[in-house]
Amino acid sequence: MSIHEPVQLPDWQTAGLSLYAKTEADVERALARSQRSIEDFMALVSPAARPYLEVMAQRSHQLTVQRFGRTQQLFAPLYVSNACANECDYCGFSMSNRVRRKVLNDSELAREADFLKRQGFEHLLLVAGEAPRVAGVEYFERALRQLGPTVAQISLEVQPMATEEYRRLHRAGLHAVLVYQETYHRPTYRSHHTRGNKADYDQRLAALGRAGDAGIHRLGLGVLLGLADWRLDSLMAAYHLRYLERRCWRSRFSMSFPRLRPAEGGFQAPHPLSDADLVQLICAWRLFSPELELSLSTREPASLREHLLPLGVTSLSAGSSTRPGGYAVEPEIALEQFSIDDNRSLKDVVAAVQRLDYQPVWKDWDPHLHVELW
Ligand code: SF4
């Protein structure tokens, strides 16, 4: 495959016909295999798999413990900016929302990072709205050089960038890039992303390939669950993952499960996902891809997070703020992207992880392992 070949996804409707035609026999065949294909994944996310939830959960748990042990990596999102030049109708940071905009300066960034570091976090996920004029590659390069010496790993969930920009950030110590496609259904994507660079579906779809070409160690995918049919969106994400695995074979991969939450503007999920759906989805991903890191955020309530944790989840955010400056700079001011549902302190999350007989992992990487192969 040429590195310039774009992501190829199947036709949504045709894939839907195949997925909804899956039978219990297809699910049983998928469960019997040791290595599973996209066809198997289709069966495992289909309605036909619902009676097999218990057996899926058991297998998913076993596979996860085999590969990852009884561990949970802990990370904290650090919102650096809520400025955004895009219009996404489900998001509190949308450009037309009348919220006060804030971009952390160097000393505010240091205070926020210091707060998290003192709690024990070694993995920071820098998050920002998409406003390259005020938080572009120079901003993130400076942030990486500033914070890099103080923590073990820094990931980025910001606007998609060009390969050369990702290369610059890689050289500055960037560990992981997360770019969620939100939905792979083009008409739905168009209707929810109406202004700004994010309206360009294809340049977003290609972003993780560019990050992988630049040598980024881990690439994070995700679907904003609730925008479109979650089964089909997840199937498209499975095709995307397989494409990236071939193209960016040196990178590792992670999958996140952001479920639509209330935000500024009162957006309601058009295709809501039940808790049982989420269980099925997490198990299906684990059975499809035993190596994949599965990440769960504080969008989900505490009790559900505890139930989902042993099923296949390998990393958790904890004690999170979804506001720039929300930890130490101006914790009392509301500038949040979406409301979180697990409001427990970090200490309580750690205690819950240990109660479930899992070991919280603060550090599984060291900047000395960061090599420039590209
Ligand atoms: S989802 Fe991201 S790009 Fe869209 S408005 Fe929110 S911060 Fe901006």
XYZ file of C-alpha atoms and ligand atoms in Angstrom:
382
model
C 0.000 0.000 0.000
C 1.325 3.461 -0.912
C 1.439 5.831 2.049
C -0.533 8.290 -0.067
C -3.443 5.912 -0.578
C -6.445 7.370 1.265
C -8.554 5.512 3.820
C -11.042 3.315 1.986
C -14.329 2.774 3.786
C -17.228 0.661 2.519
C -20.538 2.156 1.502
C -22.558 2.910 4.661
C -25.865 1.458 3.416
C -24.383 -1.726 2.002
C -22.394 -2.287 5.196
C -25.587 -1.713 7.189
C -27.433 -4.397 5.228
C -24.636 -6.891 5.969
C -24.392 -5.939 9.643
C -28.095 -6.174 10.382
C -28.295 -9.507 8.525
C -25.809 -11.162 10.898
C -27.221 -14.185 12.719
C -26.495 -15.990 15.961
C -24.551 -18.559 13.916
C -22.264 -15.731 12.697
C -21.767 -14.580 16.297
C -20.903 -18.114 17.422
C -18.397 -18.464 14.581
C -16.832 -15.137 15.565
C -16.596 -16.199 19.203
C -14.979 -19.535 18.260
C -12.075 -17.892 16.408
C -8.791 -16.924 18.013
C -8.156 -14.104 15.511
C -11.130 -12.124 14.344
C -11.812 -10.409 11.039
C -13.881 -7.345 10.261
C -16.736 -9.718 9.378
C -16.471 -11.125 12.910
C -16.472 -7.637 14.402
C -19.619 -6.930 12.397
C -21.302 -9.956 13.948
C -20.154 -8.979 17.457
C -21.607 -5.461 17.258
C -24.794 -6.629 15.541
C -28.133 -7.090 17.341
C -27.656 -10.862 16.908
C -24.853 -10.761 19.513
C -27.034 -9.389 22.291
C -27.864 -12.837 23.812
C -24.089 -13.491 23.998
C -23.218 -10.485 26.138
C -22.205 -12.576 29.126
C -19.861 -14.826 27.166
C -18.425 -11.826 25.297
C -17.752 -10.119 28.617
C -15.949 -13.178 30.023
C -13.753 -13.615 26.928
C -13.035 -9.919 26.737
C -11.950 -9.846 30.374
C -9.676 -12.881 29.902
C -8.022 -11.455 26.799
C -7.432 -8.111 28.477
C -5.845 -9.646 31.564
C -3.656 -11.876 29.356
C -2.349 -8.916 27.385
C -2.365 -6.060 29.928
C -2.445 -7.773 33.333
C -4.724 -6.373 36.038
C -3.675 -2.792 35.403
C -5.362 0.516 34.636
C -3.361 3.431 33.284
C -4.434 6.740 34.742
C -4.248 9.999 32.842
C -5.588 13.519 33.193
C -6.934 15.804 30.488
C -5.376 19.251 30.675
C -7.546 21.723 28.765
C -5.264 24.437 27.441
C -7.790 26.432 25.397
C -11.501 26.664 24.679
C -11.045 28.976 21.683
C -12.485 27.327 18.600
C -12.964 28.343 14.972
C -15.392 25.521 14.240
C -19.089 25.043 14.635
C -20.042 21.617 16.022
C -23.614 21.739 17.262
C -23.015 19.287 20.133
C -20.089 21.133 21.726
C -19.919 23.872 24.342
C -16.801 25.353 22.693
C -18.526 25.989 19.314
C -17.571 29.379 17.905
C -21.124 30.765 18.088
C -21.592 29.872 21.776
C -21.289 32.916 23.995
C -18.728 31.601 26.429
C -15.643 33.402 27.641
C -12.627 32.164 25.699
C -9.381 31.361 27.407
C -5.986 30.165 26.209
C -3.556 29.262 28.989
C -0.292 31.196 28.965
C 3.024 29.610 29.967
C 2.695 30.269 33.665
C -0.964 29.111 33.791
C 0.021 25.962 31.926
C 2.773 25.337 34.461
C 0.327 25.795 37.375
C -2.201 23.381 35.895
C 0.455 20.771 35.114
C 2.022 21.200 38.533
C -1.368 20.607 40.205
C -1.792 17.341 38.282
C 1.795 16.271 38.802
C 1.456 16.750 42.560
C -1.557 14.419 42.451
C 0.663 11.770 40.881
C -0.223 12.021 37.194
C 2.583 11.205 34.773
C 0.437 11.133 31.657
C -1.155 14.401 30.546
C -3.552 14.716 27.644
C -3.437 18.292 26.345
C -6.862 19.213 24.954
C -7.884 22.335 23.047
C -10.605 23.677 20.816
C -9.485 24.039 17.226
C -8.134 27.560 16.795
C -4.729 27.342 15.091
C -4.278 31.119 15.150
C -4.125 31.221 18.936
C -3.159 27.608 19.699
C -1.296 26.290 16.673
C 1.784 24.148 16.223
C 4.111 26.761 17.802
C 1.929 26.891 20.922
C 1.925 23.106 21.354
C 5.622 22.811 20.560
C 6.358 25.305 23.321
C 3.995 23.515 25.723
C 5.684 20.173 25.018
C 9.149 21.613 25.590
C 7.938 23.275 28.797
C 6.091 20.291 30.296
C 8.038 17.416 28.723
C 10.822 17.309 31.346
C 8.274 17.081 34.185
C 6.074 14.113 33.131
C 6.500 10.712 31.489
C 4.191 11.230 28.528
C 2.133 13.902 26.828
C -0.675 13.231 24.373
C -2.550 15.728 22.256
C -6.234 16.022 21.382
C -6.394 19.181 19.261
C -6.933 20.176 15.612
C -5.614 17.869 12.858
C -2.241 18.987 11.553
C 0.034 18.499 8.554
C 2.690 15.755 8.593
C 5.517 18.265 9.011
C 3.740 19.849 11.982
C 3.296 16.442 13.618
C 6.987 15.803 12.950
C 7.899 19.019 14.791
C 5.763 17.980 17.744
C 7.222 14.496 17.721
C 10.682 16.035 17.937
C 9.439 18.128 20.870
C 8.488 14.907 22.692
C 4.851 14.287 21.733
C 3.826 10.710 22.548
C 0.291 10.300 21.202
C -2.210 12.007 18.920
C -5.962 11.564 19.323
C -8.244 12.593 16.482
C -11.804 11.354 16.744
C -13.696 11.220 13.476
C -16.904 11.804 15.519
C -18.999 10.021 12.862
C -18.016 8.225 9.678
C -21.470 8.848 8.157
C -20.812 11.719 5.739
C -24.296 13.306 5.676
C -24.467 13.228 9.482
C -20.933 14.597 9.703
C -21.888 17.456 7.351
C -24.999 18.335 9.320
C -23.175 18.594 12.679
C -19.940 20.267 11.512
C -21.103 23.282 9.628
C -18.276 25.833 9.809
C -14.501 25.907 10.051
C -11.797 23.399 9.079
C -13.607 20.573 10.796
C -16.302 20.713 8.110
C -13.749 18.952 5.862
C -14.460 15.269 6.552
C -11.604 13.937 4.428
C -8.794 15.997 5.880
C -9.864 14.870 9.368
C -10.080 11.234 8.262
C -6.508 11.400 6.956
C -5.053 13.055 10.084
C -3.994 9.945 12.014
C -2.202 8.569 8.951
C -0.210 11.814 8.806
C 0.573 11.590 12.518
C 1.746 7.994 12.059
C 3.921 9.020 9.094
C 5.527 11.599 11.392
C 6.494 8.873 13.869
C 3.916 9.480 16.600
C 4.044 6.504 18.934
C 0.337 6.057 19.649
C -2.662 6.985 17.508
C -6.072 7.359 19.129
C -9.367 6.820 17.318
C -12.892 7.456 18.521
C -16.502 7.859 17.518
C -18.746 10.365 19.244
C -21.297 7.787 20.272
C -24.835 8.985 19.744
C -24.417 11.078 16.582
C -25.239 8.217 14.183
C -25.879 4.458 14.362
C -23.152 3.318 16.805
C -22.912 -0.162 15.286
C -22.138 1.154 11.820
C -19.944 3.986 13.030
C -17.887 1.479 15.030
C -17.653 -0.814 12.029
C -16.222 2.064 9.976
C -13.776 2.776 12.804
C -12.691 -0.888 12.598
C -11.920 -0.426 8.887
C -10.042 2.778 9.753
C -8.027 0.952 12.410
C -7.060 -1.877 10.043
C -5.957 0.706 7.448
C -3.814 2.524 10.009
C -2.298 -0.713 11.297
C -1.040 -1.455 7.774
C 0.155 2.071 7.073
C 1.563 3.064 10.482
C 2.912 -0.302 11.540
C 5.351 1.188 14.054
C 2.584 2.879 16.060
C 0.276 1.546 18.752
C -3.431 2.332 18.774
C -6.128 3.263 21.211
C -9.895 3.547 21.051
C -12.032 5.887 23.128
C -15.750 5.711 23.805
C -17.028 9.266 24.204
C -20.776 9.116 24.634
C -22.640 12.338 23.921
C -23.156 14.354 27.078
C -25.162 17.524 27.705
C -23.223 20.654 26.723
C -23.767 24.384 26.256
C -26.606 24.728 23.696
C -28.726 21.818 25.043
C -27.848 19.284 22.326
C -29.617 15.899 22.536
C -28.041 12.749 21.048
C -29.997 11.755 17.924
C -28.999 8.074 18.308
C -28.575 7.475 22.033
C -26.580 4.502 23.196
C -27.731 2.405 26.162
C -25.391 1.067 28.857
C -25.867 -2.474 27.466
C -24.878 -1.168 24.012
C -21.704 0.268 25.506
C -20.867 -3.062 27.175
C -21.366 -4.874 23.864
C -19.217 -2.363 22.029
C -16.284 -2.485 24.453
C -16.279 -6.295 24.445
C -16.523 -6.417 20.645
C -13.473 -4.150 20.324
C -11.436 -6.264 22.703
C -12.349 -9.500 20.924
C -11.496 -7.892 17.588
C -8.215 -6.361 18.690
C -6.494 -7.841 21.785
C -3.657 -5.263 21.589
C -5.824 -2.165 21.387
C -5.802 0.215 24.350
C -9.392 0.953 25.368
C -9.952 4.215 27.172
C -12.884 5.413 29.243
C -13.372 9.008 30.336
C -15.252 10.675 33.175
C -18.174 11.272 30.812
C -19.565 8.022 32.240
C -20.956 7.762 35.787
C -18.820 6.213 38.525
C -20.890 3.041 38.988
C -20.933 2.289 35.265
C -17.184 2.911 34.990
C -16.623 0.353 37.715
C -18.743 -2.203 35.877
C -17.038 -1.548 32.553
C -13.493 -1.513 33.910
C -12.950 -5.308 34.081
C -14.496 -5.924 30.664
C -11.598 -4.657 28.577
C -10.826 -1.091 29.568
C -7.121 -0.360 29.986
C -6.956 3.366 30.688
C -9.028 5.814 32.687
C -9.097 9.551 33.162
C -9.765 10.625 36.735
C -10.456 13.735 38.775
C -10.961 15.555 35.464
C -11.797 19.118 34.613
C -12.975 19.903 31.067
C -12.179 23.623 31.399
C -9.033 25.569 30.584
C -7.615 26.532 33.971
C -10.106 24.266 35.754
C -7.611 22.657 38.152
C -5.570 25.456 39.662
C -5.865 28.700 37.702
C -9.570 29.479 37.989
C -11.308 26.332 39.215
C -14.535 28.111 40.101
C -15.346 29.487 36.622
C -17.599 27.521 34.227
C -16.073 27.248 30.740
C -16.552 23.517 30.267
C -16.755 21.596 27.000
C -19.255 19.055 28.304
C -20.451 18.024 31.742
C -18.733 15.088 33.355
C -20.588 12.364 35.227
C -17.863 10.772 37.326
C -17.124 13.587 39.756
C -15.132 11.479 42.206
C -11.784 12.712 43.387
C -8.677 11.044 42.063
C -8.205 9.400 45.448
C -11.658 7.797 45.256
C -11.059 6.557 41.700
C -7.736 5.007 42.724
C -9.412 3.330 45.718
C -12.143 1.924 43.438
C -9.564 0.580 40.978
C -7.721 -1.151 43.834
C -10.954 -2.491 45.299
C -11.551 -4.219 41.967
C -8.103 -5.800 42.375
C -6.489 -3.721 39.650
C -3.219 -1.859 39.935
C -3.314 1.824 38.979
C -0.430 2.592 36.624
C 0.875 6.154 36.588
C 3.786 5.619 34.308
C 4.296 3.084 31.502
C 6.630 5.158 29.366
C 9.768 7.188 29.819
C 10.888 10.087 27.646
C 14.265 8.313 27.273
C 12.459 5.714 25.166
C 11.470 8.434 22.728
C 13.529 7.859 19.603
C 13.405 9.659 16.313
C 13.165 7.036 13.603
C 11.859 9.442 11.012
S -15.856 19.559 19.128
Fe -13.805 20.429 18.993
S -13.808 21.459 17.023
Fe -15.936 21.148 17.532
S -16.562 23.028 18.544
Fe -15.887 21.580 20.108
S -13.760 22.080 20.483
Fe -14.350 23.008 18.535
